[in-house]
Coordinates of C-alpha atoms in Angstrom, one line a residue:
M1336 CA 0.0 0.0 0.0
K1337 CA 1.3 3.4 -1.0
T1338 CA 1.4 5.9 1.9
D1339 CA 0.9 9.6 1.9
F1340 CA 4.4 10.1 3.3
E1341 CA 7.5 7.9 3.5
I1342 CA 8.6 9.3 6.8
T1343 CA 6.9 11.2 9.6
V1344 CA 8.9 12.9 12.3
V1345 CA 6.9 13.7 15.5
G1346 CA 8.4 16.7 17.2
A1347 CA 10.3 19.7 16.0
G1348 CA 12.9 20.0 18.8
V1349 CA 16.5 20.1 17.9
V1350 CA 16.6 16.3 17.5
G1351 CA 13.6 16.1 15.3
L1352 CA 14.9 18.9 13.2
A1353 CA 18.3 17.3 12.9
I1354 CA 16.7 14.0 11.8
A1355 CA 14.5 15.8 9.2
A1356 CA 17.5 17.7 7.8
R1357 CA 19.6 14.5 7.6
L1358 CA 16.9 12.6 5.8
S1359 CA 15.8 15.4 3.5
G1360 CA 16.8 14.7 0.0
L1361 CA 17.1 11.0 0.7
Y1362 CA 13.4 10.3 0.7
E1363 CA 10.7 11.8 -1.5
S1364 CA 8.2 12.7 1.2
I1365 CA 8.9 13.7 4.8
V1366 CA 6.6 15.5 7.2
V1367 CA 7.4 16.9 10.6
L1368 CA 4.5 17.1 13.0
E1369 CA 4.7 19.7 15.8
K1370 CA 1.9 20.7 18.2
H1371 CA 3.4 24.2 18.8
N1372 CA 3.3 26.9 16.2
R1373 CA 7.1 26.8 15.7
F1374 CA 10.1 24.7 16.4
G1375 CA 11.9 24.2 19.7
Q1376 CA 9.3 25.4 22.2
E1377 CA 10.1 23.0 25.0
T1378 CA 13.4 21.2 26.1
S1379 CA 15.4 22.5 23.1
S1380 CA 15.0 26.1 24.0
R1381 CA 15.3 25.8 27.7
N1382 CA 18.8 24.5 28.4
S1383 CA 22.3 25.8 28.9
E1384 CA 23.2 25.6 25.2
V1385 CA 26.4 23.8 26.2
I1386 CA 28.3 21.7 23.7
H1387 CA 29.4 18.9 26.0
S1388 CA 32.7 17.0 25.6
G1389 CA 31.2 13.5 26.5
I1390 CA 33.2 12.9 29.6
Y1391 CA 30.7 11.7 32.2
Y1392 CA 28.8 8.9 30.6
P1393 CA 29.4 5.1 31.0
V1394 CA 31.8 3.8 28.3
G1395 CA 29.9 2.3 25.3
S1396 CA 26.6 4.0 26.2
L1397 CA 24.7 5.9 23.5
K1398 CA 25.1 9.1 25.5
A1399 CA 28.9 8.7 25.4
L1400 CA 29.2 7.6 21.8
L1401 CA 26.8 10.0 20.3
C1402 CA 28.0 13.0 22.4
V1403 CA 31.6 12.5 21.4
R1404 CA 30.7 12.0 17.7
G1405 CA 28.0 14.7 17.7
R1406 CA 30.3 17.3 19.3
E1407 CA 32.6 17.5 16.3
L1408 CA 29.8 17.2 13.8
L1409 CA 28.1 20.1 15.6
Y1410 CA 31.2 22.3 15.5
E1411 CA 31.7 21.5 11.8
Y1412 CA 28.0 22.2 11.0
C1413 CA 28.2 25.5 12.8
R1414 CA 31.3 26.5 10.8
Q1415 CA 29.7 25.5 7.5
H1416 CA 26.3 27.1 8.1
E1417 CA 27.4 30.2 10.0
V1418 CA 25.6 29.3 13.3
R1419 CA 27.1 31.2 16.2
Y1420 CA 29.2 29.2 18.7
N1421 CA 32.1 29.7 21.1
R1422 CA 34.6 26.9 21.8
C1423 CA 35.4 28.4 25.1
G1424 CA 36.4 25.3 27.0
K1425 CA 35.4 24.0 30.4
L1426 CA 37.0 23.6 33.8
V1427 CA 35.8 20.9 36.2
V1428 CA 37.0 22.1 39.6
A1429 CA 37.8 20.5 42.9
T1430 CA 37.6 22.6 46.0
D1431 CA 38.6 19.9 48.6
A1432 CA 40.6 16.7 48.8
G1433 CA 37.7 14.3 48.2
E1434 CA 36.8 16.1 44.9
E1435 CA 40.4 16.0 43.8
Q1436 CA 40.3 12.2 43.8
Q1437 CA 37.2 12.4 41.7
L1438 CA 39.0 14.4 39.1
D1439 CA 41.3 11.5 38.3
E1440 CA 38.3 9.2 37.8
I1441 CA 36.7 11.8 35.4
V1442 CA 39.9 12.0 33.3
G1443 CA 40.0 8.2 33.1
K1444 CA 36.4 7.9 32.0
A1445 CA 36.9 10.8 29.5
R1446 CA 39.8 9.0 27.9
A1447 CA 37.9 5.7 27.8
N1448 CA 35.1 7.6 25.9
G1449 CA 37.6 9.0 23.4
V1450 CA 37.9 12.5 24.9
N1451 CA 41.6 12.9 25.0
D1452 CA 42.0 16.7 25.4
G1453 CA 41.3 16.9 29.1
R1454 CA 44.2 17.5 31.4
I1455 CA 44.6 18.2 35.1
I1456 CA 45.9 21.6 36.0
H1457 CA 47.0 23.1 39.3
R1458 CA 46.5 26.4 41.2
D1459 CA 49.0 28.5 39.2
E1460 CA 47.5 27.5 35.8
I1461 CA 44.0 27.8 37.1
R1462 CA 44.8 31.4 38.2
E1463 CA 46.2 32.2 34.8
M1464 CA 43.0 30.9 33.1
E1465 CA 40.4 32.0 35.6
P1466 CA 42.0 34.4 38.2
H1467 CA 38.7 34.9 40.1
I1468 CA 37.7 31.3 40.9
N1469 CA 38.6 29.1 43.8
A1470 CA 39.9 25.6 43.0
R1471 CA 42.7 23.3 44.3
R1472 CA 42.9 21.4 41.0
A1473 CA 40.8 21.3 37.9
I1474 CA 40.4 19.5 34.6
H1475 CA 40.6 21.7 31.5
F1476 CA 38.5 20.4 28.6
P1477 CA 39.1 22.8 25.6
S1478 CA 36.6 20.9 23.4
S1479 CA 33.5 22.1 25.4
G1480 CA 31.7 25.2 24.2
I1481 CA 28.4 26.9 23.7
V1482 CA 26.1 27.2 20.7
D1483 CA 23.2 29.4 19.6
S1484 CA 20.5 26.8 20.0
H1485 CA 17.9 28.9 18.3
G1486 CA 20.2 29.7 15.4
L1487 CA 21.0 26.0 15.1
M1488 CA 17.4 24.9 15.0
K1489 CA 16.5 27.6 12.4
S1490 CA 19.4 26.4 10.2
L1491 CA 18.3 22.8 10.5
E1492 CA 14.7 23.8 9.7
T1493 CA 15.9 25.7 6.6
A1494 CA 18.0 22.8 5.5
A1495 CA 15.1 20.4 5.9
I1496 CA 12.7 22.7 4.0
N1497 CA 15.3 23.1 1.2
G1498 CA 15.5 19.3 1.0
G1499 CA 11.7 19.1 0.5
V1500 CA 10.5 18.4 4.0
T1501 CA 7.0 19.6 4.9
F1502 CA 6.4 21.1 8.4
A1503 CA 3.0 20.8 9.9
Y1504 CA 3.1 23.2 12.8
G1505 CA 0.1 23.6 15.1
N1506 CA -0.9 20.0 14.6
E1507 CA -0.9 17.8 17.6
L1508 CA -0.8 14.0 17.2
T1509 CA -3.9 12.4 18.6
G1510 CA -3.8 8.8 17.4
I1511 CA -1.7 6.2 15.6
R1512 CA -3.0 3.1 14.0
G1513 CA -1.0 0.3 12.3
I1514 CA -2.0 -0.3 8.7
E1515 CA -0.6 -2.4 5.9
G1516 CA 2.8 -1.0 5.0
G1517 CA 2.9 1.7 7.7
Y1518 CA 0.7 3.8 10.0
E1519 CA -2.3 6.0 9.9
L1520 CA -1.8 9.2 12.1
E1521 CA -4.5 11.4 13.3
T1522 CA -3.9 15.0 14.2
A1523 CA -5.9 18.0 15.6
T1524 CA -5.3 21.7 15.4
A1525 CA -6.0 24.2 18.2
G1526 CA -9.0 25.3 16.1
G1527 CA -10.5 21.9 16.4
E1528 CA -9.8 20.7 12.8
N1529 CA -8.9 17.0 12.5
F1530 CA -6.7 15.4 9.8
A1531 CA -5.5 11.9 9.1
F1532 CA -2.7 10.7 6.8
T1533 CA -0.5 7.7 6.3
S1534 CA 3.2 7.1 6.7
R1535 CA 5.5 4.2 6.1
V1536 CA 7.9 5.2 8.9
V1537 CA 7.2 7.1 12.1
I1538 CA 10.0 8.6 14.1
N1539 CA 9.0 9.5 17.6
A1540 CA 11.1 12.5 18.6
A1541 CA 8.4 14.1 20.8
G1542 CA 10.6 14.8 23.8
L1543 CA 8.5 15.3 26.9
Q1544 CA 5.6 13.6 25.2
S1545 CA 7.6 10.7 23.6
V1546 CA 6.2 8.0 26.0
R1547 CA 2.6 9.1 25.2
V1548 CA 3.3 8.9 21.5
S1549 CA 4.9 5.5 21.9
E1550 CA 1.8 4.3 23.8
M1551 CA -0.4 5.6 21.0
A1552 CA 1.3 3.1 18.7
G1553 CA 0.5 0.3 21.2
I1554 CA 4.0 0.1 22.7
S1555 CA 3.8 -0.1 26.5
N1556 CA 7.2 -0.8 27.8
P1557 CA 7.8 -0.4 31.6
A1558 CA 11.4 0.5 30.8
Y1559 CA 10.2 3.6 28.9
R1560 CA 8.5 5.2 31.9
M1561 CA 9.5 8.9 32.0
Y1562 CA 10.1 11.1 35.0
Y1563 CA 10.1 14.9 34.7
W1564 CA 12.9 16.9 36.4
K1565 CA 12.9 20.7 36.4
G1566 CA 16.1 22.7 36.2
E1567 CA 16.1 26.3 37.2
Y1568 CA 18.7 29.0 36.2
F1569 CA 19.8 32.2 37.9
R1570 CA 21.5 34.9 36.0
I1571 CA 24.7 36.5 37.4
G1572 CA 24.4 40.2 37.4
N1573 CA 26.1 43.4 38.8
G1574 CA 28.9 43.0 36.1
K1575 CA 30.2 39.8 37.7
N1576 CA 29.4 37.8 34.6
R1577 CA 32.6 39.3 33.2
L1578 CA 34.7 37.6 35.9
V1579 CA 34.6 34.1 34.2
K1580 CA 35.7 33.2 30.6
R1581 CA 34.9 29.5 30.5
L1582 CA 32.3 27.0 31.7
I1583 CA 33.0 26.2 35.3
Y1584 CA 31.6 22.9 36.7
P1585 CA 31.8 21.2 40.0
V1586 CA 32.3 17.4 40.1
P1587 CA 29.1 15.7 38.9
E1588 CA 26.4 14.3 41.1
K1589 CA 26.0 10.5 41.7
N1590 CA 24.4 8.6 38.8
I1591 CA 24.5 11.9 36.8
T1592 CA 21.1 13.0 38.0
G1593 CA 22.5 16.4 37.3
L1594 CA 25.9 17.9 36.7
G1595 CA 25.6 20.2 39.7
V1596 CA 24.9 23.9 39.7
H1597 CA 27.6 25.3 37.4
V1598 CA 28.5 28.4 35.4
T1599 CA 27.4 28.6 31.9
L1600 CA 28.0 31.4 29.4
D1601 CA 26.0 32.8 26.6
L1602 CA 27.1 34.2 23.3
D1603 CA 26.3 37.8 24.3
G1604 CA 28.6 37.8 27.3
G1605 CA 26.1 36.8 29.9
A1606 CA 26.6 34.2 32.6
K1607 CA 24.2 32.1 34.7
L1608 CA 24.2 29.4 37.3
G1609 CA 22.3 26.2 36.9
P1610 CA 20.5 24.0 36.5
N1611 CA 19.4 22.4 39.7
A1612 CA 17.5 19.2 39.6
I1613 CA 13.9 19.2 41.0
Y1614 CA 11.9 16.0 40.6
L1615 CA 8.4 16.8 39.5
E1616 CA 6.7 14.0 41.3
D1617 CA 3.2 14.9 40.0
G1618 CA 4.4 14.8 36.4
V1619 CA 3.1 18.4 35.8
I1620 CA 5.4 20.4 33.5
D1621 CA 6.3 23.6 35.4
Y1622 CA 8.6 26.4 34.0
S1623 CA 8.4 28.7 36.9
V1624 CA 11.6 29.8 38.7
D1625 CA 11.4 30.0 42.5
A1626 CA 13.2 33.2 43.5
G1627 CA 13.5 31.9 47.0
R1628 CA 16.1 29.3 45.8
G1629 CA 18.6 32.1 45.1
P1630 CA 20.4 31.5 48.5
A1631 CA 20.8 27.8 47.7
F1632 CA 22.3 28.6 44.3
H1633 CA 24.6 31.0 45.9
A1634 CA 25.7 28.5 48.5
A1635 CA 26.3 25.8 45.8
A1636 CA 28.5 28.1 43.7
A1637 CA 30.2 30.4 46.2
R1638 CA 32.7 27.7 47.1
F1639 CA 34.3 28.0 43.6
L1640 CA 33.1 31.5 42.8
P1641 CA 34.2 33.4 45.9
F1642 CA 33.3 36.8 44.4
L1643 CA 29.7 35.9 44.2
E1644 CA 27.1 37.5 46.6
E1645 CA 23.4 36.6 46.9
G1646 CA 22.4 39.9 45.5
D1647 CA 24.2 39.2 42.3
L1648 CA 21.7 36.4 41.3
H1649 CA 18.4 37.0 39.5
P1650 CA 15.8 34.4 38.4
D1651 CA 16.3 33.5 34.8
Q1652 CA 14.6 30.5 33.1
A1653 CA 13.7 26.9 33.7
G1654 CA 13.5 23.8 31.6
V1655 CA 12.2 20.3 32.1
R1656 CA 14.3 17.2 31.4
P1657 CA 12.6 14.1 30.0
K1658 CA 14.6 11.6 32.2
L1659 CA 14.2 7.8 32.5
Q1660 CA 15.4 8.0 36.1
K1661 CA 13.5 8.8 39.3
P1662 CA 15.3 9.8 42.5
G1663 CA 17.8 7.1 43.5
D1664 CA 17.8 5.3 40.2
A1665 CA 21.1 4.3 38.5
F1666 CA 22.2 5.8 35.2
R1667 CA 19.8 5.3 32.2
D1668 CA 20.9 5.7 28.6
F1669 CA 19.1 7.2 25.7
V1670 CA 16.4 4.9 24.2
I1671 CA 16.7 4.9 20.4
S1672 CA 14.9 1.8 19.2
E1673 CA 13.3 0.5 16.0
E1674 CA 10.3 -1.3 17.4
S1675 CA 9.8 -4.3 15.1
G1676 CA 10.2 -6.5 18.1
C1677 CA 7.0 -5.1 19.5
G1678 CA 5.2 -5.7 16.2
C1679 CA 5.7 -2.1 15.1
R1680 CA 8.0 -2.3 12.1
G1681 CA 9.1 1.1 10.9
F1682 CA 8.3 2.8 14.2
I1683 CA 11.4 4.4 15.8
N1684 CA 11.3 5.5 19.4
L1685 CA 13.6 8.2 20.8
I1686 CA 12.8 8.4 24.5
G1687 CA 14.7 10.0 27.4
I1688 CA 16.6 12.3 25.1
E1689 CA 17.9 14.7 27.6
S1690 CA 21.4 16.1 28.0
P1691 CA 23.6 15.6 25.9
G1692 CA 20.8 15.6 23.3
L1693 CA 21.7 19.0 21.9
T1694 CA 25.3 18.2 21.5
A1695 CA 24.5 14.8 20.1
C1696 CA 21.6 15.8 17.8
L1697 CA 23.5 15.4 14.5
A1698 CA 25.0 12.1 15.5
I1699 CA 21.5 10.9 16.7
A1700 CA 20.2 11.8 13.2
G1701 CA 22.8 9.6 11.6
Y1702 CA 22.1 6.8 14.0
V1703 CA 18.4 7.0 13.1
E1704 CA 19.2 7.1 9.4
G1705 CA 21.0 3.8 9.8
M1706 CA 18.0 2.2 11.5
I1707 CA 15.7 3.2 8.6
K1708 CA 18.2 1.7 6.0
A1709 CA 18.7 -1.5 8.0

């Protein structure tokens, strides 16, 4: 049976856009479904915009492999397509003896993941690089950086459109039914109009709603249960944003629930602290920032930013991570799965695509392409 489209991508976040751009020109008919009226309205536009090195994740995990591969793909894409970025580098800092021991472990894991540019530096070199921070030792990773996530997404959208991809903004997926040779998808607009079309392949890149989309297709896997974690940011004001030139990170939290409150920069010279990690037990997406948490942010960062005062911090933004971990759970990897084993041939799930999803987006797109061709 001939379908209306060869491929449907559900979700126009950075990963969905990267997939659409990668597949454009390779297939005659591709559509991207997005419930919002434009791309990147959820996780992709509410993050630190950091290009990660790939140092924290277990060796051989998709997060490790796709982050390391995606980092260089992303830098090259930005150079070729004039997307703004800054390869500013990162310091992971130790402020006590216990954290110093962890630095050695981080360097070892980084090298096992193929990140070979990290090196341990001591007080004198730290002072040369970042004279205003406090650290006994640190690891310098020059391959880390920041990217204009909006500019990246706009570029990927343009590349996809130029390759013949159709974007159906303002269309929320409401149902999926398996048919001969593919799937029938039902959508609804905010105005109450309903549409249905068919597609040979469906790629679920719906981010925060990816489990719901998977269940629409009849896939109910307990391992796919999602847990929402909010991350808040506070902006550094009073001119003190100019006192750091690189990303400054503490050693990471256990099981990588989060990377700890750290300093991130933006391309316009600003700096902010965050994110924290707040488990949203009720599953309700909440983008508010609690100004009352300013003292906690200050306390977390003041040990390596001694110049920081509580009055320098101002509420900024919040995002929600689509994690596969609840509090206390061990590390969980990305789920990128072609679901023939569940009787859903041609249905590709991307679930739990949190950090380093932005860094890895182009590598994820290549990985998905391989699944379609398999």
